[in-house]
Amino acid sequence: MTFEELGLKSGVLKSLKTLGFETPTPIQQEAIPHLLKEESDFVGLAQTGTGKTAAFGLPLVSKVEEGRKKPQGLVICPTRELCLQISKDIQNYSKNVNVNTVAVYGGTDIKRQIQDIKKGAQIIVATPGRLVDLTNRRAIDLNQIDWVVLDEADEMLNMGFKEDIDHILDHTPLERNVWLFSATMPKEVASIAKNYMEQPLEVSIGHKNQTNENIEHIYFTVSDRDRYSAVKRLIDFNPNIYGLIFCRTRRETAAVAEKLGKEGYSAEPLHGDLSQAQRDNVMRRFRTKAIQILVATDVAARGIDVDDITHVINYNLPDEIENYTHRSGRTARAGKHGESLVLVTPRESYKIKQIEKKIRTSFTKGNIPNAKEICEIQLMKLVDKVITTPVKEEDMAEFLPAVMQEFDSFSKEEVIKKFVSAEFNRFIEYYNRAGDINAKEGRGRDRDRDRGERGDRRERGGRRNDENKTRFFVNLGKRDGLNPGGLLRVVCDSTGLKSDKVGRIDILASFSFFEADNNLADDIIQKVNGADYEGNTVSVEVTKKKSDGGSRDGNRGGGKRRSGGGGGHRGKRDRGFSGGGNRSRERSRRR
Ligand code: AMP
């Protein structure tokens, strides 16, 4: 099938030629003719990377009235990055028609966005919070909206945007059609379809909850203390990696990126502690491949839409299986092949089965490469580099005679060995001392590991107990436009915590409360304080404990803390290695 056969406007077809889109992807073949011809609701189950932006963007650009400069199509998506990406894509589709698209998202000057809307736009691409803000300020007229696209609906609900989405859908005309796109179909997404749609056409590319078939899923069993060494080996074994490493917390993200950076790897962190400008800068450098590896939290990596990612490394598994689909979906985009590598401890390996069942795909068990395998790969990379490096005869002419004289007494073999050793010895020395770090599956293999994991489990168990909750006071309330979704977003974005870590939320007129586990209190106080909520500075304090005063919690908290046994061991293997071969030293600066 060709794009011409789908029924798109000629101006749009012309733009597609410029973009080099020749054949519609499966989701485009299914969605575009239907969305163009029928005035009906639509549910598209498709991963990122399947071409879904064009699946809704092309019909939208073809359908809006060029002469009517009022918002007619609304695209709602979870993050600023995705919002910018989608609006850029739609602007590219509209190059040869008279359709304006404006992107509105949080964390940036709202006045400019209001002016942009006033200038007249047929399509608005928005993040939910900012759009609600604009509707409250009456800066946007949703009365003439004909189509609402909910993109990455599952992500938006994960991020606590349910209320905002309800608000937006309630403020659009009843006759509008909703086009919902989601990678997975949890019951929360199904309930949006139920509440706001009438007999939608449902199109599923692949099974529901299934990931892209071009992704190879491989898991490695290592003990907790060897996670970092394992990641290094995986990178060393894949020297041309262009990858994303997912960690669970900001602290871990920062630590892993810093360690990799210090050891000469081209790696940088992406997490909520960075300012928007810093994040944009990191993303720009990653996109242009100035950075080889991005170490990110799930929250910060939402909406990352970069082609060519070769590997996703799960430093540890996400708490929720749905997030695994989102992580692995960052690779193997646009028909390419990619690998999603997962590190699990022996005790966590049962989770692999759960994921396999949920996403209907199977994992291969991998072995962390040993020293010999890695050295072989690195050595061949070095040899390849030497062979393919152009020789600048003229520039060297002046110095060559003296150099040649120095090597006069050596044979060809000796010269080669010496050059290779000069580059490679440190690498070999590091790996000579490195043993096998693959852990056997099963229980009781490693005392440190067991200690760590028991510690983890005790902490998790503790979270279920209400006595272990801390109640926080927040200086903003309804009067400041705060709602539960907004509060959840501020807390999760600032701390990197998942939304299920935040318990009860009470929004009052001029202040609010929320609860979270005691062991998260320091982090929350430190990171949420000073955060921005729609132009207001958030301040958070711990309130008096609901139960029986605070003193007991301090003791209990101390007793629950992990023994920290792993820390001492962790550094040993890594010491002495100061970067493999030709990696640039300049990258080792601290961030
Ligand atoms: P998406 O799933 O919308 O994020 O798209 C993934 C990537 O595929 C983007 O880089 C698109 O530009 C590209 N793409 C989408 N549709 C096509 C197509 N029909 N032909 C070629 N590339 C496409």
XYZ file of C-alpha atoms and ligand atoms in Angstrom:
614
model
C 0.000 0.000 0.000
C 1.247 3.526 -0.767
C 0.555 6.817 1.000
C -1.268 8.017 -2.167
C -3.820 5.208 -1.717
C -4.613 6.221 1.866
C -6.500 9.381 0.853
C -4.244 12.090 2.325
C -4.263 15.699 1.041
C -1.867 16.373 -1.832
C 0.080 18.968 0.202
C 0.622 16.365 2.911
C 1.774 13.779 0.365
C 4.277 16.313 -0.922
C 5.694 16.784 2.587
C 6.019 13.017 2.995
C 8.155 12.870 -0.138
C 10.529 15.431 1.404
C 10.634 13.409 4.633
C 11.479 10.258 2.684
C 8.439 8.306 3.929
C 7.707 5.843 1.130
C 5.579 3.059 2.549
C 3.083 3.401 5.404
C 3.931 1.355 8.502
C 1.298 -1.220 9.656
C -0.299 1.137 12.202
C -0.445 3.865 9.530
C -2.074 1.484 7.042
C -4.711 0.562 9.591
C -5.343 3.957 11.143
C -5.036 6.564 8.395
C -7.841 5.491 5.982
C -10.219 4.971 8.904
C -9.426 8.268 10.643
C -9.713 10.162 7.365
C -13.081 8.755 6.348
C -14.936 7.994 9.555
C -16.045 10.351 12.284
C -15.525 7.857 15.073
C -13.426 7.237 18.152
C -10.288 5.184 17.798
C -7.983 3.096 19.972
C -4.527 2.251 18.614
C -2.362 -0.154 20.581
C 1.134 0.421 19.339
C 4.618 0.901 20.740
C 6.714 3.974 20.169
C 8.798 3.489 17.074
C 5.964 1.989 15.044
C 5.165 5.269 13.289
C 2.161 6.172 15.410
C 2.842 9.932 15.386
C 2.238 9.963 11.645
C -0.695 7.558 12.102
C -2.631 10.309 13.884
C -0.663 13.371 12.698
C -1.225 12.870 8.963
C -5.026 12.485 9.160
C -5.185 15.384 11.601
C -3.317 17.723 9.246
C -5.472 16.512 6.335
C -8.745 16.993 8.224
C -8.443 20.395 9.923
C -9.932 23.355 8.051
C -7.065 25.471 6.772
C -9.193 28.634 6.634
C -10.454 28.347 10.242
C -7.674 29.501 12.540
C -9.157 28.006 15.727
C -7.905 24.962 17.629
C -9.580 21.964 15.975
C -7.178 19.174 16.787
C -5.715 18.631 20.250
C -2.861 16.219 20.899
C -2.173 15.468 24.567
C 1.017 13.692 25.548
C 2.891 13.051 28.803
C 6.141 15.013 28.556
C 7.662 18.202 27.272
C 10.140 16.241 25.119
C 7.383 14.264 23.448
C 5.303 17.426 23.037
C 8.154 19.122 21.182
C 8.818 16.032 19.102
C 5.178 15.590 18.062
C 4.694 19.263 17.220
C 7.887 19.208 15.137
C 6.665 16.100 13.287
C 3.242 17.654 12.635
C 4.866 20.891 11.437
C 6.919 18.798 9.019
C 3.772 17.112 7.686
C 2.172 20.579 7.221
C 4.988 22.256 5.273
C 2.858 22.413 2.108
C -0.527 23.224 3.634
C -1.769 26.211 5.577
C -1.986 24.577 9.012
C -0.410 25.987 12.172
C 0.620 23.862 15.125
C 1.514 25.247 18.554
C 3.187 23.266 21.351
C 2.284 24.115 24.958
C 4.056 22.472 27.876
C 5.037 23.228 31.459
C 8.287 24.586 32.815
C 8.475 27.479 30.374
C 7.008 30.962 29.883
C 3.233 30.632 29.613
C 2.747 34.160 28.219
C 4.581 33.348 25.025
C 2.528 30.249 24.546
C -0.651 32.294 25.051
C 0.531 34.722 22.344
C 1.298 31.822 20.007
C -2.215 30.437 20.506
C -3.721 33.896 19.908
C -1.938 34.160 16.574
C -4.148 31.286 15.465
C -3.471 27.572 15.310
C -5.538 24.653 14.079
C -3.567 22.066 16.061
C -2.402 22.283 19.674
C 0.051 19.750 21.099
C 0.046 19.914 24.875
C 1.083 18.352 28.141
C -1.961 17.920 30.407
C -0.996 20.215 33.316
C -0.171 23.206 31.126
C -3.317 22.735 29.045
C -5.476 22.725 32.175
C -3.711 25.887 33.285
C -4.419 27.533 29.920
C -8.083 26.540 30.018
C -8.396 27.906 33.570
C -6.928 31.184 32.362
C -9.344 31.098 29.424
C -6.346 31.457 27.145
C -7.481 28.643 24.901
C -10.858 27.929 23.367
C -11.651 24.235 23.323
C -15.206 24.749 22.042
C -14.284 24.041 18.446
C -12.166 20.980 19.066
C -13.171 18.147 16.721
C -10.427 15.638 17.523
C -8.580 14.879 20.749
C -5.559 12.603 20.457
C -4.345 10.992 23.694
C -0.816 9.816 22.965
C 0.978 7.391 25.304
C -2.194 7.247 27.366
C -0.757 4.599 29.684
C 2.228 6.834 30.483
C -0.001 9.802 31.199
C -2.081 7.799 33.643
C 1.088 6.381 35.239
C 2.243 9.920 35.817
C -0.924 10.892 37.644
C -2.560 12.937 34.872
C -5.954 11.210 35.155
C -7.686 14.243 36.646
C -6.205 16.635 34.118
C -7.258 14.402 31.230
C -10.774 14.171 32.619
C -10.831 17.950 32.971
C -9.710 18.458 29.365
C -12.121 15.908 27.883
C -14.952 17.408 29.917
C -14.171 20.831 28.429
C -14.243 19.717 24.794
C -17.507 19.416 22.800
C -19.425 16.160 23.223
C -19.344 15.503 19.470
C -15.537 15.480 19.315
C -13.797 12.225 18.537
C -11.095 10.779 20.750
C -8.156 8.949 19.192
C -6.296 7.100 21.919
C -2.839 5.624 21.442
C -1.186 3.484 24.066
C 1.597 0.904 24.212
C -0.220 -1.126 26.851
C -3.831 -1.470 27.899
C -4.040 -1.435 31.703
C -7.522 -1.095 33.162
C -7.094 2.659 33.748
C -6.686 3.202 29.992
C -9.609 0.917 29.265
C -11.714 3.029 31.611
C -10.928 6.216 29.636
C -12.059 4.406 26.505
C -15.218 3.341 28.319
C -16.034 6.772 29.744
C -15.228 8.996 26.788
C -15.595 6.937 23.654
C -18.403 5.401 21.678
C -17.698 2.127 19.940
C -14.139 2.998 19.021
C -12.402 1.134 16.239
C -9.631 -0.778 17.996
C -6.427 -1.493 16.113
C -3.644 -3.464 17.692
C -0.229 -3.776 16.147
C 1.062 -7.013 17.620
C -0.585 -8.402 20.735
C -1.827 -6.206 23.508
C 1.034 -5.582 25.937
C 3.527 -7.116 23.567
C 6.810 -5.440 22.803
C 8.435 -4.872 19.454
C 9.574 -8.115 17.830
C 12.871 -6.616 16.740
C 13.995 -6.390 20.340
C 16.060 -9.220 21.732
C 15.529 -9.565 25.469
C 18.466 -11.008 27.389
C 18.853 -11.351 31.146
C 22.007 -11.830 33.176
C 22.139 -13.135 36.734
C 24.645 -11.302 38.885
C 24.887 -10.559 42.573
C 23.818 -7.119 43.680
C 27.359 -5.938 44.375
C 28.446 -6.846 40.819
C 25.829 -4.824 38.949
C 28.220 -2.032 38.110
C 31.040 -4.334 36.982
C 28.515 -6.218 34.869
C 27.378 -3.028 33.149
C 30.985 -2.143 32.390
C 31.605 -5.540 30.871
C 28.489 -5.293 28.731
C 29.643 -1.910 27.449
C 33.199 -3.141 26.872
C 31.832 -6.123 24.990
C 29.779 -3.797 22.770
C 32.254 -1.020 22.021
C 29.969 0.636 19.478
C 27.040 0.750 21.872
C 24.674 3.728 21.609
C 22.640 3.019 24.647
C 20.400 3.875 27.530
C 21.008 2.543 31.054
C 17.947 2.637 33.274
C 18.311 2.980 37.036
C 15.566 3.141 39.612
C 16.497 6.289 41.533
C 18.134 9.591 40.759
C 20.888 8.887 43.209
C 21.747 5.590 41.565
C 21.519 7.217 38.129
C 23.922 9.971 39.140
C 26.304 7.503 40.806
C 26.447 5.090 37.859
C 26.931 7.903 35.336
C 29.613 9.547 37.438
C 31.533 6.300 37.898
C 31.367 5.522 34.192
C 32.426 9.072 33.355
C 35.387 8.885 35.743
C 36.479 5.654 34.160
C 36.556 7.226 30.739
C 33.255 6.068 29.278
C 31.179 8.490 27.258
C 28.252 8.477 29.682
C 26.074 11.171 31.217
C 23.092 11.178 33.566
C 19.544 12.306 32.874
C 17.372 12.711 35.951
C 15.095 15.111 37.731
C 17.846 16.833 39.738
C 19.079 18.480 36.564
C 17.582 21.767 35.444
C 15.540 21.787 32.256
C 18.409 23.511 30.459
C 20.853 20.822 31.614
C 18.457 18.091 30.527
C 17.993 19.695 27.120
C 21.745 19.943 26.772
C 22.301 16.277 27.670
C 19.543 15.213 25.281
C 20.976 17.318 22.470
C 24.409 15.769 22.997
C 22.920 12.282 23.116
C 20.872 12.823 19.975
C 23.922 14.057 18.080
C 25.877 11.062 19.439
C 28.351 13.286 21.269
C 27.423 11.048 24.210
C 27.417 7.297 23.734
C 25.520 6.288 26.856
C 22.712 7.987 28.719
C 22.036 6.844 32.293
C 18.446 7.735 33.143
C 15.552 7.307 35.517
C 12.248 6.106 34.115
C 10.663 9.492 34.728
C 13.415 11.492 33.020
C 13.560 9.117 30.058
C 9.863 9.401 29.302
C 9.310 10.663 25.829
C 12.889 10.032 24.706
C 12.482 9.464 21.035
C 15.887 8.736 19.569
C 16.399 6.429 16.627
C 19.360 4.060 16.403
C 19.619 3.163 20.096
C 21.359 -0.203 20.012
C 21.014 -1.306 23.628
C 18.832 -0.636 26.619
C 20.479 -1.830 29.829
C 18.259 -2.358 32.834
C 20.621 -1.771 35.772
C 17.774 -3.201 37.763
C 14.204 -4.046 36.864
C 11.523 -1.372 37.159
C 8.959 -1.851 39.915
C 6.171 -2.107 37.393
C 6.240 -4.439 34.451
C 4.606 -1.843 32.176
C 7.705 0.291 32.597
C 9.835 -2.516 31.212
C 7.906 -2.236 27.946
C 8.565 1.492 27.865
C 12.246 1.038 28.625
C 12.880 -1.674 26.060
C 10.784 0.177 23.466
C 13.477 2.867 23.295
C 15.520 0.536 21.129
C 14.683 -1.212 17.838
C 12.816 1.782 16.490
C 11.671 2.188 12.902
C 12.254 -1.451 11.986
C 15.798 -1.678 13.375
C 17.141 -4.399 15.647
C 17.982 -3.733 19.292
C 18.818 -5.499 22.541
C 17.282 -5.016 25.946
C 19.672 -6.348 28.592
C 18.483 -6.950 32.139
C 20.575 -7.491 35.268
C 18.835 -9.528 37.957
C 20.041 -11.056 41.178
C 19.315 -14.795 41.571
C 16.413 -13.965 43.852
C 14.872 -11.586 41.336
C 15.066 -13.982 38.429
C 11.441 -15.081 38.927
C 10.427 -11.597 37.745
C 11.716 -12.436 34.277
C 9.000 -15.097 34.013
C 6.390 -12.515 35.013
C 7.548 -10.130 32.309
C 7.667 -12.896 29.703
C 4.081 -13.747 30.491
C 2.884 -10.192 30.467
C 4.551 -9.043 27.273
C 4.297 -12.415 25.546
C 7.858 -12.649 24.551
C 10.727 -14.760 25.764
C 14.027 -13.828 27.280
C 17.327 -15.507 26.557
C 19.634 -16.151 29.471
C 22.926 -14.435 28.788
C 26.352 -14.767 30.340
C 28.278 -11.679 31.333
C 31.271 -11.920 28.998
C 34.510 -13.061 30.563
C 37.854 -11.290 30.432
C 39.082 -13.163 27.378
C 35.976 -12.437 25.317
C 36.072 -8.747 26.178
C 39.786 -8.359 25.550
C 39.388 -10.050 22.186
C 36.651 -7.638 21.125
C 38.508 -4.577 22.391
C 41.743 -5.682 20.808
C 40.074 -6.205 17.449
C 38.477 -2.789 17.743
C 41.884 -1.288 18.363
C 43.413 -3.159 15.441
C 40.562 -2.054 13.223
C 41.090 1.538 14.269
C 44.820 1.345 13.579
C 44.238 -0.183 10.153
C 41.584 2.341 9.124
C 43.322 5.460 10.488
C 44.552 7.553 7.554
C 48.267 8.314 7.597
C 49.101 12.008 7.206
C 52.452 11.561 5.518
C 53.112 15.266 5.014
C 52.480 16.283 8.608
C 54.694 13.503 9.919
C 57.498 13.785 7.378
C 59.606 16.002 9.563
C 59.523 13.626 12.548
C 59.506 10.252 10.837
C 63.217 9.726 10.262
C 63.966 10.003 13.988
C 61.031 7.710 14.851
C 62.125 5.146 12.270
C 65.623 5.187 13.660
C 64.318 4.411 17.155
C 62.574 1.297 15.832
C 65.471 0.188 13.650
C 66.445 -2.722 15.825
C 62.897 -4.125 16.202
C 61.168 -6.625 13.939
C 57.710 -5.878 12.467
C 56.103 -8.261 15.018
C 57.844 -6.538 17.902
C 56.752 -3.076 16.750
C 53.126 -4.203 16.442
C 53.224 -5.856 19.857
C 54.660 -2.742 21.442
C 52.048 -0.389 19.940
C 49.198 -2.697 20.903
C 50.576 -3.087 24.428
C 50.983 0.660 24.881
C 47.284 1.115 24.207
C 45.993 -2.051 25.703
C 48.020 -3.163 28.733
C 45.960 -1.370 31.318
C 42.821 -2.909 29.934
C 44.303 -6.404 29.994
C 45.634 -5.896 33.514
C 42.177 -4.912 34.740
C 40.529 -7.899 33.152
C 43.284 -10.283 34.232
C 42.199 -9.639 37.774
C 38.508 -9.899 36.968
C 36.895 -13.268 37.559
C 33.550 -14.673 36.541
C 30.710 -12.533 37.867
C 27.789 -14.622 36.633
C 25.802 -15.717 39.677
C 24.029 -19.062 39.860
C 20.265 -18.911 40.018
C 18.819 -20.214 43.273
C 18.976 -19.315 46.910
C 21.752 -18.801 49.411
C 24.617 -18.419 46.985
C 26.198 -15.338 48.384
C 26.080 -14.031 51.907
C 26.500 -10.385 50.983
C 23.808 -10.655 48.425
C 21.451 -12.323 50.842
C 22.104 -9.706 53.443
C 21.410 -6.933 50.962
C 18.279 -8.519 49.668
C 16.882 -9.300 53.094
C 17.506 -5.682 53.940
C 15.567 -4.662 50.868
C 12.680 -6.857 51.668
C 12.432 -5.624 55.240
C 12.279 -2.096 53.938
C 9.601 -3.012 51.446
C 7.591 -4.826 54.083
C 7.841 -1.753 56.276
C 6.209 0.385 53.634
C 2.993 -1.501 53.888
C 2.612 -0.513 57.517
C 0.841 2.815 58.002
C 2.839 3.586 61.142
C 5.808 3.872 58.895
C 4.325 6.681 56.860
C 5.410 10.287 57.162
C 2.873 13.018 56.558
C 4.116 16.070 54.707
C 2.750 19.608 54.679
C 2.866 21.502 51.375
C 2.548 25.300 51.175
C 0.273 25.250 48.090
C -3.379 24.349 47.813
C -6.424 24.572 45.545
C -6.110 28.361 45.400
C -2.744 27.913 43.713
C -4.264 25.546 41.171
C -2.829 22.460 42.865
C -4.684 19.178 42.391
C -3.721 15.614 43.411
C -2.302 14.841 39.966
C -0.246 18.013 40.043
C 1.110 17.314 43.515
C 1.953 13.752 42.544
C 3.765 15.009 39.509
C 5.830 17.547 41.446
C 6.838 14.918 44.025
C 7.609 12.215 41.462
C 9.384 14.511 39.006
C 11.553 16.034 41.732
C 12.478 12.785 43.447
C 12.314 10.204 40.689
C 9.894 8.203 42.848
C 7.097 6.262 41.244
C 3.583 7.525 41.837
C 2.661 4.472 43.932
C 5.235 5.559 46.529
C 3.029 8.517 47.381
C 0.127 7.609 49.636
C -2.857 9.634 50.720
C -3.126 13.179 49.327
C -5.298 15.922 50.830
C -5.583 19.183 48.914
C -7.025 22.020 50.971
C -7.707 25.618 49.965
C -4.308 27.126 50.655
C -2.156 24.161 51.621
C -2.014 20.391 51.200
C -0.776 17.161 52.746
C 0.526 13.904 51.405
C 2.008 10.746 52.835
C 5.011 8.633 51.914
C 7.174 6.045 53.627
C 9.457 7.239 56.418
C 12.573 6.143 54.630
C 11.757 8.485 51.734
C 11.313 11.529 53.978
C 14.836 12.941 53.735
C 14.872 12.589 49.999
C 11.456 14.193 49.624
C 12.315 17.123 51.891
C 15.589 17.699 50.135
C 14.338 17.415 46.588
C 10.752 18.660 46.555
C 11.592 21.821 48.479
C 12.122 24.608 45.999
C 10.472 22.742 43.099
C 8.278 24.767 40.771
C 4.551 24.221 40.391
C 3.078 26.371 37.642
C 5.190 29.359 38.701
C 4.898 28.788 42.485
C 7.793 27.607 44.625
C 6.888 24.464 46.534
C 7.899 24.134 50.162
C 7.471 20.881 52.089
C 7.724 20.131 55.799
C 7.206 16.995 57.835
C 4.076 17.277 59.957
C 3.711 15.662 63.355
C 3.330 11.906 63.016
C -0.260 10.712 62.773
C 0.419 7.848 65.164
C 2.309 8.531 68.346
C 4.929 11.158 67.827
C 8.117 10.994 65.926
C 10.790 9.670 68.259
C 10.147 5.962 67.750
C 10.525 6.253 64.026
C 14.029 7.537 64.246
C 15.171 4.424 66.121
C 13.286 2.092 63.923
C 14.617 3.735 60.823
C 18.181 3.239 62.044
C 17.611 -0.412 62.779
C 16.119 -1.020 59.381
C 18.892 0.506 57.431
C 20.952 -1.956 55.466
C 24.243 -3.037 56.941
C 25.987 -1.612 53.913
C 28.099 -4.747 53.618
C 28.278 -4.551 49.849
C 29.955 -1.158 49.637
C 33.407 -2.307 50.696
C 33.532 -5.079 48.177
C 32.176 -3.171 45.281
C 35.183 -1.033 44.543
C 37.773 -3.786 44.621
C 37.427 -5.251 41.195
C 37.158 -1.904 39.589
C 40.186 -0.323 41.180
C 43.175 0.060 38.947
C 41.215 0.354 35.729
C 41.422 3.814 34.348
C 39.577 3.564 31.111
C 39.836 1.135 28.254
C 42.246 1.899 25.455
C 41.432 4.948 23.471
C 38.650 6.520 25.495
C 39.101 10.198 25.958
C 40.346 11.356 29.351
C 38.460 14.620 29.090
C 35.248 12.735 29.683
C 36.333 11.752 33.153
C 35.491 15.125 34.625
C 33.024 15.112 37.463
C 29.521 16.233 36.907
P 7.055 7.115 15.978
O 6.558 5.746 16.332
O 5.963 8.018 15.537
O 7.869 7.694 17.114
O 8.048 6.982 14.700
C 9.296 6.338 14.757
C 10.232 6.771 13.658
O 9.836 6.249 12.392
C 10.345 8.274 13.468
O 11.707 8.607 13.301
C 9.561 8.549 12.192
O 10.048 9.686 11.528
C 9.792 7.291 11.391
N 8.663 6.934 10.485
C 7.362 6.946 10.790
N 6.616 6.516 9.739
C 7.479 6.245 8.741
C 7.322 5.751 7.411
N 6.135 5.457 6.897
N 8.436 5.587 6.673
C 9.650 5.869 7.184
N 9.879 6.310 8.443
C 8.798 6.501 9.223
